Short mmCIF file of C-alpha atoms in Angstrom, two decimals:
data_model
loop_
_atom_site.label_atom_id
_atom_site.label_comp_id
_atom_site.label_asym_id
_atom_site.label_seq_id
_atom_site.Cartn_x
_atom_site.Cartn_y
_atom_site.Cartn_z
CA MET A 30 0.00 0.00 0.00
CA MET A 31 1.45 3.35 -1.05
CA ARG A 32 1.99 5.81 1.79
CA GLU A 33 0.17 9.13 1.52
CA PRO A 34 2.55 12.07 0.98
CA ARG A 35 3.11 14.36 3.93
CA SER A 36 1.16 17.60 3.77
CA VAL A 37 2.47 21.13 4.33
CA VAL A 38 0.43 24.32 4.47
CA ILE A 39 2.42 27.37 3.33
CA THR A 40 0.93 30.82 3.69
CA GLY A 41 1.95 33.35 1.05
CA ALA A 42 2.85 30.55 -1.37
CA SER A 43 2.27 32.60 -4.52
CA ARG A 44 5.52 34.58 -4.45
CA GLY A 45 8.96 35.03 -2.92
CA LEU A 46 10.11 32.62 -0.25
CA GLY A 47 6.70 30.93 -0.16
CA LEU A 48 6.71 30.13 -3.88
CA ALA A 49 10.30 28.85 -3.78
CA SER A 50 9.55 26.73 -0.70
CA ALA A 51 6.35 25.24 -2.12
CA THR A 52 8.15 24.39 -5.37
CA HIS A 53 11.09 22.76 -3.59
CA LEU A 54 8.91 20.72 -1.23
CA TYR A 55 6.63 19.60 -4.06
CA LYS A 56 9.67 18.23 -5.90
CA LEU A 57 10.63 16.36 -2.72
CA GLY A 58 7.25 14.61 -2.72
CA TRP A 59 5.25 16.73 -0.27
CA ARG A 60 1.61 17.58 -0.75
CA ILE A 61 1.40 21.36 -0.93
CA VAL A 62 -1.51 23.44 0.33
CA GLY A 63 -0.81 26.99 -0.76
CA ALA A 64 -2.80 29.47 1.32
CA MET A 65 -2.93 32.80 -0.49
CA ARG A 66 -5.11 35.80 -1.30
CA SER A 67 -5.58 34.81 -4.97
CA PRO A 68 -5.42 31.01 -5.34
CA ALA A 69 -6.11 31.06 -9.08
CA VAL A 70 -3.11 33.28 -9.76
CA GLY A 71 -0.94 31.52 -7.20
CA LEU A 72 -1.70 28.04 -8.51
CA GLU A 73 -0.77 29.07 -12.02
CA ARG A 74 2.61 30.25 -10.74
CA LEU A 75 3.09 27.04 -8.74
CA ARG A 76 2.19 24.82 -11.69
CA ALA A 77 4.58 26.75 -13.90
CA ALA A 78 7.36 26.37 -11.33
CA THR A 79 6.73 22.70 -10.54
CA GLY A 80 5.46 21.37 -13.86
CA ALA A 81 2.38 19.99 -12.08
CA ALA A 82 -0.76 19.20 -14.05
CA ALA A 83 -3.99 21.08 -13.40
CA ASP A 84 -5.54 18.00 -11.74
CA ASP A 85 -2.52 17.14 -9.57
CA ARG A 86 -3.85 16.39 -6.07
CA ARG A 87 -0.48 17.21 -4.53
CA LEU A 88 -1.02 20.87 -5.31
CA VAL A 89 -3.97 22.58 -3.61
CA GLY A 90 -4.85 26.25 -3.43
CA VAL A 91 -6.82 27.79 -0.57
CA ARG A 92 -7.92 31.41 -0.30
CA LEU A 93 -6.55 33.12 2.80
CA ASP A 94 -6.63 36.76 3.86
CA LEU A 95 -4.77 37.06 7.17
CA ASP A 96 -6.45 40.41 7.84
CA ASP A 97 -9.94 38.85 7.73
CA SER A 98 -10.99 36.53 10.57
CA SER A 99 -13.83 34.97 8.54
CA SER A 100 -11.38 34.18 5.74
CA ILE A 101 -9.07 32.48 8.24
CA VAL A 102 -11.89 30.29 9.58
CA ALA A 103 -12.94 29.33 6.04
CA ALA A 104 -9.34 28.62 5.03
CA ALA A 105 -8.79 26.32 8.02
CA LYS A 106 -11.94 24.39 7.13
CA ALA A 107 -10.83 24.07 3.50
CA ILE A 108 -7.37 22.89 4.59
CA GLU A 109 -8.79 20.16 6.80
CA GLU A 110 -11.20 19.06 4.08
CA ALA A 111 -8.34 18.84 1.59
CA THR A 112 -5.72 17.11 3.69
CA GLY A 113 -6.98 16.47 7.23
CA ALA A 114 -4.65 17.58 10.00
CA PRO A 115 -1.61 19.04 8.22
CA ASP A 116 1.78 17.58 9.02
CA VAL A 117 3.34 21.04 8.86
CA LEU A 118 2.01 24.59 9.01
CA VAL A 119 4.43 27.23 7.69
CA HIS A 120 3.67 30.84 8.58
CA ASN A 121 5.50 32.52 5.73
CA ALA A 122 3.15 35.33 4.61
CA GLY A 123 4.11 38.77 5.82
CA ILE A 124 4.32 42.43 4.89
CA ALA A 125 6.77 45.20 5.68
CA ALA A 126 6.85 49.00 5.82
CA ALA A 127 9.66 51.53 6.10
CA GLY A 128 9.90 54.84 7.91
CA SER A 129 10.97 56.21 11.26
CA VAL A 130 8.82 55.69 14.35
CA GLU A 131 7.86 59.37 14.29
CA GLU A 132 6.80 59.29 10.65
CA MET A 133 5.17 55.85 10.51
CA PRO A 134 1.35 56.18 10.62
CA SER A 135 -0.52 54.19 13.26
CA GLU A 136 -2.51 52.46 10.52
CA ALA A 137 0.71 50.94 9.14
CA PHE A 138 1.60 49.52 12.56
CA GLU A 139 -1.87 48.01 12.88
CA ARG A 140 -1.78 46.52 9.38
CA LEU A 141 1.62 44.89 9.97
CA PHE A 142 0.54 43.37 13.27
CA CYS A 143 -2.71 42.06 11.74
CA THR A 144 -0.88 40.30 8.92
CA ASN A 145 2.38 39.30 10.64
CA LEU A 146 1.09 38.33 14.09
CA PHE A 147 -2.67 38.24 14.67
CA GLY A 148 -3.39 36.37 11.42
CA PRO A 149 -0.91 33.55 12.12
CA VAL A 150 -2.20 33.27 15.69
CA ARG A 151 -5.80 32.91 14.48
CA LEU A 152 -4.93 30.36 11.79
CA THR A 153 -2.93 28.30 14.27
CA ARG A 154 -5.81 28.32 16.75
CA GLU A 155 -8.16 27.03 14.05
CA LEU A 156 -5.85 24.16 13.01
CA LEU A 157 -4.48 23.15 16.41
CA PRO A 158 -7.41 20.94 17.50
CA SER A 159 -6.98 18.59 14.51
CA MET A 160 -3.16 18.63 14.78
CA ARG A 161 -3.37 17.96 18.51
CA ALA A 162 -5.79 15.09 17.94
CA ALA A 163 -3.41 13.60 15.36
CA GLY A 164 -0.59 13.74 17.92
CA ARG A 165 1.93 15.01 15.39
CA GLY A 166 2.88 18.06 13.41
CA ARG A 167 5.21 21.01 13.24
CA ILE A 168 4.52 24.73 13.15
CA VAL A 169 7.18 26.79 11.39
CA VAL A 170 7.38 30.54 11.88
CA VAL A 171 9.34 32.58 9.35
CA SER A 172 10.93 35.50 11.17
CA SER A 173 13.66 37.91 10.14
CA GLN A 174 16.63 39.83 11.47
CA GLY A 175 14.15 42.40 12.74
CA GLY A 176 12.83 39.76 15.12
CA ILE A 177 16.25 39.49 16.74
CA ARG A 178 16.94 43.19 17.14
CA GLY A 179 14.95 46.32 16.38
CA ILE A 180 16.15 47.65 13.03
CA PRO A 181 15.98 51.42 12.38
CA SER A 182 13.41 52.59 9.82
CA ILE A 183 11.47 49.30 9.98
CA SER A 184 10.33 49.48 13.61
CA ALA A 185 6.79 48.24 12.92
CA TYR A 186 8.10 45.21 11.02
CA SER A 187 10.71 44.51 13.71
CA ALA A 188 8.11 44.77 16.46
CA SER A 189 5.70 42.42 14.70
CA LYS A 190 8.41 39.81 14.02
CA GLY A 191 9.77 40.08 17.56
CA ALA A 192 6.27 39.53 18.94
CA LEU A 193 5.80 36.59 16.55
CA GLU A 194 8.96 34.94 17.89
CA ARG A 195 7.92 35.38 21.53
CA TRP A 196 4.52 33.90 20.68
CA ALA A 197 6.18 30.93 18.96
CA GLU A 198 8.36 30.28 22.01
CA ALA A 199 5.33 30.23 24.30
CA LEU A 200 3.35 28.08 21.85
CA ALA A 201 6.14 25.50 21.75
CA GLU A 202 5.92 24.96 25.50
CA GLU A 203 2.15 24.53 25.31
CA VAL A 204 1.94 22.06 22.41
CA ALA A 205 5.03 19.91 23.06
CA PRO A 206 3.21 17.50 25.40
CA PHE A 207 0.83 16.67 22.54
CA GLY A 208 3.63 15.69 20.17
CA LEU A 209 3.82 18.97 18.26
CA GLY A 210 6.96 21.03 17.67
CA VAL A 211 7.72 24.62 16.73
CA THR A 212 10.58 25.99 14.64
CA VAL A 213 11.55 29.63 14.10
CA LEU A 214 13.50 30.35 10.92
CA VAL A 215 15.23 33.73 11.04
CA ALA A 216 15.58 34.76 7.40
CA GLY A 217 18.40 36.99 6.24
CA THR A 218 18.29 39.05 3.04
CA PHE A 219 16.81 37.18 0.08
CA LYS A 220 15.98 38.35 -3.43
CA THR A 221 12.22 38.80 -3.14
CA ASP A 222 9.86 41.64 -3.98
CA ILE A 223 9.39 42.52 -0.29
CA LEU A 224 12.72 44.33 -0.67
CA THR A 225 11.40 46.60 -3.40
CA GLU A 226 7.87 47.07 -4.70
CA GLN A 227 6.09 45.33 -1.83
CA THR A 228 7.37 47.66 0.91
CA PRO A 229 5.82 51.13 1.20
CA HIS A 230 8.07 53.91 2.53
CA TYR A 231 6.44 56.47 4.82
CA GLY A 232 9.57 58.47 5.58
CA ASN A 233 10.09 62.11 4.65
CA LEU A 234 13.31 61.92 2.67
CA THR A 235 14.00 65.63 3.19
CA GLY A 236 12.85 65.77 6.81
CA PRO A 237 14.70 65.39 10.14
CA TYR A 238 15.53 61.71 9.47
CA ALA A 239 16.87 62.29 5.96
CA THR A 240 20.44 61.47 7.04
CA HIS A 241 19.24 58.19 8.52
CA TYR A 242 17.44 57.18 5.35
CA ALA A 243 20.44 58.02 3.17
CA GLY A 244 22.76 55.83 5.25
CA ILE A 245 20.27 52.98 5.50
CA GLU A 246 19.68 53.15 1.74
CA ARG A 247 23.40 52.74 1.06
CA THR A 248 23.62 49.74 3.39
CA GLY A 249 20.38 48.29 2.04
CA GLY A 250 21.58 48.58 -1.54
CA PHE A 251 24.76 46.75 -0.62
CA MET A 252 22.79 43.95 1.06
CA VAL A 253 20.30 43.63 -1.79
CA ARG A 254 23.09 43.22 -4.35
CA ARG A 255 24.44 40.33 -2.27
CA ALA A 256 21.08 38.82 -1.33
CA ASN A 257 20.62 35.06 -1.49
CA PRO A 258 18.25 33.38 -3.97
CA PRO A 259 14.95 32.20 -2.41
CA GLU A 260 15.82 28.59 -3.33
CA ARG A 261 18.49 28.61 -0.62
CA PHE A 262 15.86 29.42 1.99
CA ALA A 263 13.61 26.65 0.62
CA ALA A 264 16.36 24.07 1.13
CA ALA A 265 16.83 25.20 4.76
CA LEU A 266 13.09 24.98 5.36
CA ALA A 267 13.00 21.43 3.98
CA ARG A 268 15.69 20.38 6.46
CA ALA A 269 13.81 21.99 9.34
CA LEU A 270 10.62 20.04 8.60
CA ASP A 271 12.27 16.78 9.62
CA GLU A 272 13.21 18.00 13.10
CA ARG A 273 11.77 16.12 16.05
CA VAL A 274 12.60 18.52 18.87
CA PRO A 275 9.99 20.57 20.79
CA PHE A 276 11.55 23.90 19.78
CA ALA A 277 14.28 25.07 17.43
CA ARG A 278 15.53 28.36 16.05
CA HIS A 279 17.76 28.61 12.98
CA ALA A 280 19.20 31.57 11.12
CA VAL A 281 19.08 31.24 7.34
CA GLY A 282 21.62 33.39 5.54
CA PHE A 283 25.02 34.72 6.57
CA ASP A 284 23.73 38.13 7.70
CA ALA A 285 21.03 36.56 9.89
CA ARG A 286 23.56 34.16 11.42
CA MET A 287 25.94 37.01 12.23
CA LEU A 288 23.22 39.11 13.88
CA LEU A 289 21.88 36.17 15.86
CA PHE A 290 25.40 35.32 17.01
CA GLY A 291 26.11 38.95 17.88
CA SER A 292 22.88 39.32 19.87
CA ARG A 293 23.89 36.35 22.02
CA LEU A 294 27.51 37.38 22.46
CA LEU A 295 27.61 41.19 22.63
CA PRO A 296 26.15 43.44 25.36
CA GLY A 297 23.26 45.57 24.18
CA ARG A 298 25.19 48.86 24.20
CA LEU A 299 27.94 47.46 22.00
CA LEU A 300 25.47 45.83 19.61
CA HIS A 301 23.75 49.21 19.28
CA HIS A 302 27.00 50.78 18.06
CA VAL A 303 27.74 47.90 15.70
CA LEU A 304 24.34 48.26 14.05
CA ARG A 305 24.67 52.06 13.94
CA LEU A 306 27.97 51.80 12.10
CA ALA A 307 26.71 49.05 9.79
CA MET A 308 23.69 51.12 8.78
CA SER A 309 25.50 54.49 8.67
CA ILE A 310 23.30 56.06 11.36
CA PRO A 311 24.68 59.35 12.78
CA ARG A 312 26.34 59.04 16.18
CA TYR A 313 24.64 60.01 19.44
CA GLY A 314 23.92 63.77 19.48
CA ALA A 315 25.26 64.38 15.97
CA LEU A 316 22.07 66.03 14.71
CA ARG A 317 21.25 67.96 17.88
CA ASP A 318 22.57 71.34 16.66
CA ARG A 319 20.47 71.13 13.50
CA LEU A 320 17.29 70.92 15.52
CA ARG A 321 17.93 73.81 17.88
CA VAL A 322 15.44 76.59 17.39
CA ARG A 323 17.28 79.87 17.19
CA PRO A 324 15.59 82.95 18.70
CA PRO A 325 14.26 85.42 16.15
CA ARG A 326 16.59 88.22 15.20
CA VAL A 327 15.66 91.50 16.90
CA ALA A 328 16.26 94.80 15.12
CA ILE A 329 16.38 97.97 17.20
CA ASP A 330 15.34 101.14 15.41
CA LYS A 331 15.27 104.68 16.63
CA SER A 332 11.92 106.40 16.48
CA PRO A 333 11.68 110.07 15.67
CA SER A 334 11.03 110.73 19.34
CA GLY A 335 14.29 109.07 20.28
CA GLU A 336 12.58 106.06 21.94
CA SER A 337 13.60 102.55 20.98
CA GLU A 338 11.16 100.19 19.20
CA GLN A 339 11.72 96.43 18.95
CA HIS A 340 10.69 94.53 15.87
CA GLY A 341 10.76 90.71 15.86
#
């Protein structure tokens, strides 16, 4: 009797790391459930990348909008109807936004937390009963360097990924007794569209943080030119799916490994300076003189009567 292929649910499977991961795992024999906003478009991309036929049962598309609780409930039901309790749930979908804390609108913070944190939490809650009943499964959380340390100009993204990691750590303790494990993959810089067209920038490039943005742009351009292909992340994910430990965290990419290592080794004050230098942020107090408000110039004129009059 032929064994059924293992099933993996990947959110955001229509592009970037999700598309590369779904393609790689399909070729390894997994059954792929791609959870995405536009399944018709996403499935076409997956079929093109994998060579799968339109009626291939190892490739399933499910509509999922992580900002919509009713969509999450419907997606979980469709997933269980398609494959039962999934062997693996990969929280890959996410969005980013750039801009200083002062210039980032509250709506952007809320949107990032809805997509990057609250959505994954809700989807996990919907699927956990079936996974718990099966007594097996792994939940994989895709984090980033911003989840290790707050990165200037992407504070909302960093905060959402940091919160996602703390949630994953707590979840691992809760589900381990039922035979479920949790893995956090800290992704470095990869060549995906989140680096360019998918990330809105709310910063004022001629405002008080203009020097910050210029330095970060130079560093970012350097990192993008040396970014890894998404296929390298997909291979690391495939290795992580075979883990049998209650909790694991792995950095994927040289830059992520260096930051994770540095965060464990260096004191916070020193790490602050290392990141400042790496991202060309002005030193402490360097911009203070620019922001001082000078008193208005006062001209003293003599009136015809000989009394002084002040004009601001």
